[in-house]
């Protein structure tokens, strides 16, 4: 096989994929292409990946390139983890937005409160999604695109409407099920569970534990006063937060993973409100200090990766001897990645490589994937991408029957409004309709006047990074 990772300069994620590729025997003789336009980060990941493959004895050919065409040529699977403009662009747009009174940015909307899940100002990212898919049609028409980078919901739906490239979206937010189980003291191996919805909008529709109704166990946990003493371990520890429990009480089903962050303004109006619902001191990962915490962790990780890559004597096998005392001080994601790399039998929590292994080598596994709806979730139009559990084997992916159905409140008060926001964003970008962007903001409770909405859109369009976006909307260009 030839597997290309686009945006491979994201070291922790890329090394998680390399870990799985090296440890699963079905990838012997495969070629792995790391592609990124940031040469420094690309070379660092390439050096580490090459050393790791050598030390584990994996029969992999690892290549690095800045050329997207070279990466895609005759490829079997393309993993897109690229973030066009990086966090710098996201923060630049947020600063402009907040100047006009849009707390945390214009892309932060009800049911889409995740700080980097940009939809209406992320033209360059969404254009890259489509350009990549169209290039795959020419260079590797039978390849499957595995979409990891956000916004998966808008991105997957846009790609499917503009390209014939086969696509599956991924997110590890479903692992909130296991955080829930851990909080309740349950053995995850005894769980019978399902989640369903959209990306970053999934709900625990089925929850049984060793034959017992899991929701009764959750109710006992709440009634036992556990919520009163709840404190987050880090900004992302929100699965059992007051916001999650409040959403459960209203919708009748538990929100899972990033869904907890994607409520309404009721939980997100300002920093004090966020702290009340997502815990002190960060107020969740989508506040200013919660996001700063993440950036600090990522910056430390980048520096460590560069340091290891530049040290010609660095060895994964000798990592503990050289860096053992440092291990406990690493950010959690990086520490877990390092511990995984050092364990000869441990695979990552990222589903992408294991999905490929199941599809190609027939090792049957269960995944939560984003695929076009085909009656899987009643009340959602066919063709709209839904996030659902599926068993994957050599014959493809087989989506489970969603049983029991999602509650009426989940469908009508949450999924329908979220789907409409996706449709509004795609209508604007596919038609080059600036008036639709402005109308999108006129539905926003933070908008006090038409002038406010027009001015913030104009300033974002005039950012130096947005020359193509400005031309697209000024000339009412069709997207595909």
mmCIF file of N, CA and C in Angstrom, residues 23 29 49 94 104-105 117 144 163 173 192 197 229 250 269 284 316-317 321-322 378 385 403 447 470 474:
data_model
loop_
_atom_site.group_PDB
_atom_site.id
_atom_site.type_symbol
_atom_site.label_atom_id
_atom_site.label_comp_id
_atom_site.label_asym_id
_atom_site.label_seq_id
_atom_site.Cartn_x
_atom_site.Cartn_y
_atom_site.Cartn_z
ATOM 1 N N UNK A 23 3.572 -1.311 14.039
ATOM 2 C CA UNK A 23 3.238 -2.436 14.915
ATOM 3 C C UNK A 23 2.239 -3.414 14.309
ATOM 4 N N UNK A 29 6.008 -3.825 3.828
ATOM 5 C CA UNK A 29 6.293 -3.454 2.428
ATOM 6 C C UNK A 29 5.500 -2.239 1.949
ATOM 7 N N UNK A 49 10.224 9.383 12.605
ATOM 8 C CA UNK A 49 9.487 8.252 12.042
ATOM 9 C C UNK A 49 10.434 7.212 11.457
ATOM 10 N N UNK A 94 -10.156 35.548 15.216
ATOM 11 C CA UNK A 94 -10.837 35.726 16.502
ATOM 12 C C UNK A 94 -10.631 37.144 17.038
ATOM 13 N N UNK A 104 -15.175 35.123 21.347
ATOM 14 C CA UNK A 104 -14.545 33.885 20.861
ATOM 15 C C UNK A 104 -14.667 33.703 19.357
ATOM 16 N N UNK A 105 -15.111 34.723 18.616
ATOM 17 C CA UNK A 105 -15.064 34.673 17.161
ATOM 18 C C UNK A 105 -16.408 34.476 16.483
ATOM 19 N N UNK A 117 -13.063 25.125 15.373
ATOM 20 C CA UNK A 117 -13.960 24.503 14.402
ATOM 21 C C UNK A 117 -14.586 25.601 13.551
ATOM 22 N N UNK A 144 -9.035 6.257 -0.999
ATOM 23 C CA UNK A 144 -10.027 6.735 -0.031
ATOM 24 C C UNK A 144 -9.414 7.874 0.769
ATOM 25 N N UNK A 163 -17.023 16.632 -5.269
ATOM 26 C CA UNK A 163 -16.049 15.668 -5.760
ATOM 27 C C UNK A 163 -16.610 14.256 -5.684
ATOM 28 N N UNK A 173 -13.689 11.829 19.542
ATOM 29 C CA UNK A 173 -14.565 12.317 20.603
ATOM 30 C C UNK A 173 -15.431 11.242 21.233
ATOM 31 N N UNK A 192 -22.198 -2.014 26.751
ATOM 32 C CA UNK A 192 -22.927 -2.163 25.492
ATOM 33 C C UNK A 192 -23.393 -0.754 25.154
ATOM 34 N N UNK A 197 -25.071 10.803 15.729
ATOM 35 C CA UNK A 197 -25.315 12.229 15.529
ATOM 36 C C UNK A 197 -24.453 12.743 14.404
ATOM 37 N N UNK A 229 -18.760 17.984 43.985
ATOM 38 C CA UNK A 229 -17.313 18.069 44.210
ATOM 39 C C UNK A 229 -16.503 17.916 42.940
ATOM 40 N N UNK A 250 -31.883 17.759 30.000
ATOM 41 C CA UNK A 250 -32.813 18.339 29.029
ATOM 42 C C UNK A 250 -33.097 17.397 27.864
ATOM 43 N N UNK A 269 -21.799 32.119 27.358
ATOM 44 C CA UNK A 269 -22.003 33.554 27.136
ATOM 45 C C UNK A 269 -20.744 34.377 27.365
ATOM 46 N N UNK A 284 -13.236 25.303 30.688
ATOM 47 C CA UNK A 284 -13.233 24.444 29.512
ATOM 48 C C UNK A 284 -12.137 24.814 28.525
ATOM 49 N N UNK A 316 14.853 5.737 20.527
ATOM 50 C CA UNK A 316 13.626 5.422 21.257
ATOM 51 C C UNK A 316 13.880 4.344 22.302
ATOM 52 N N UNK A 317 14.757 3.391 21.981
ATOM 53 C CA UNK A 317 15.033 2.291 22.902
ATOM 54 C C UNK A 317 15.727 2.789 24.166
ATOM 55 N N UNK A 321 16.235 5.880 29.601
ATOM 56 C CA UNK A 321 17.519 6.157 30.255
ATOM 57 C C UNK A 321 17.917 7.620 30.131
ATOM 58 N N UNK A 322 17.658 8.184 28.953
ATOM 59 C CA UNK A 322 18.069 9.557 28.700
ATOM 60 C C UNK A 322 17.076 10.584 29.232
ATOM 61 N N UNK A 378 -32.893 8.308 11.587
ATOM 62 C CA UNK A 378 -34.200 8.755 11.100
ATOM 63 C C UNK A 378 -34.394 10.237 11.397
ATOM 64 N N UNK A 385 -23.670 13.867 6.106
ATOM 65 C CA UNK A 385 -22.736 13.030 6.851
ATOM 66 C C UNK A 385 -23.139 12.921 8.317
ATOM 67 N N UNK A 403 -30.109 1.883 17.623
ATOM 68 C CA UNK A 403 -31.205 1.409 18.471
ATOM 69 C C UNK A 403 -30.795 1.463 19.936
ATOM 70 N N UNK A 447 -25.121 39.818 17.608
ATOM 71 C CA UNK A 447 -25.231 40.874 16.610
ATOM 72 C C UNK A 447 -26.283 41.897 17.024
ATOM 73 N N UNK A 470 -11.703 36.890 -0.534
ATOM 74 C CA UNK A 470 -12.304 38.170 -0.903
ATOM 75 C C UNK A 470 -12.740 38.156 -2.377
ATOM 76 N N UNK A 474 -16.509 38.650 -3.668
ATOM 77 C CA UNK A 474 -16.768 39.879 -4.430
ATOM 78 C C UNK A 474 -17.332 39.561 -5.813
#
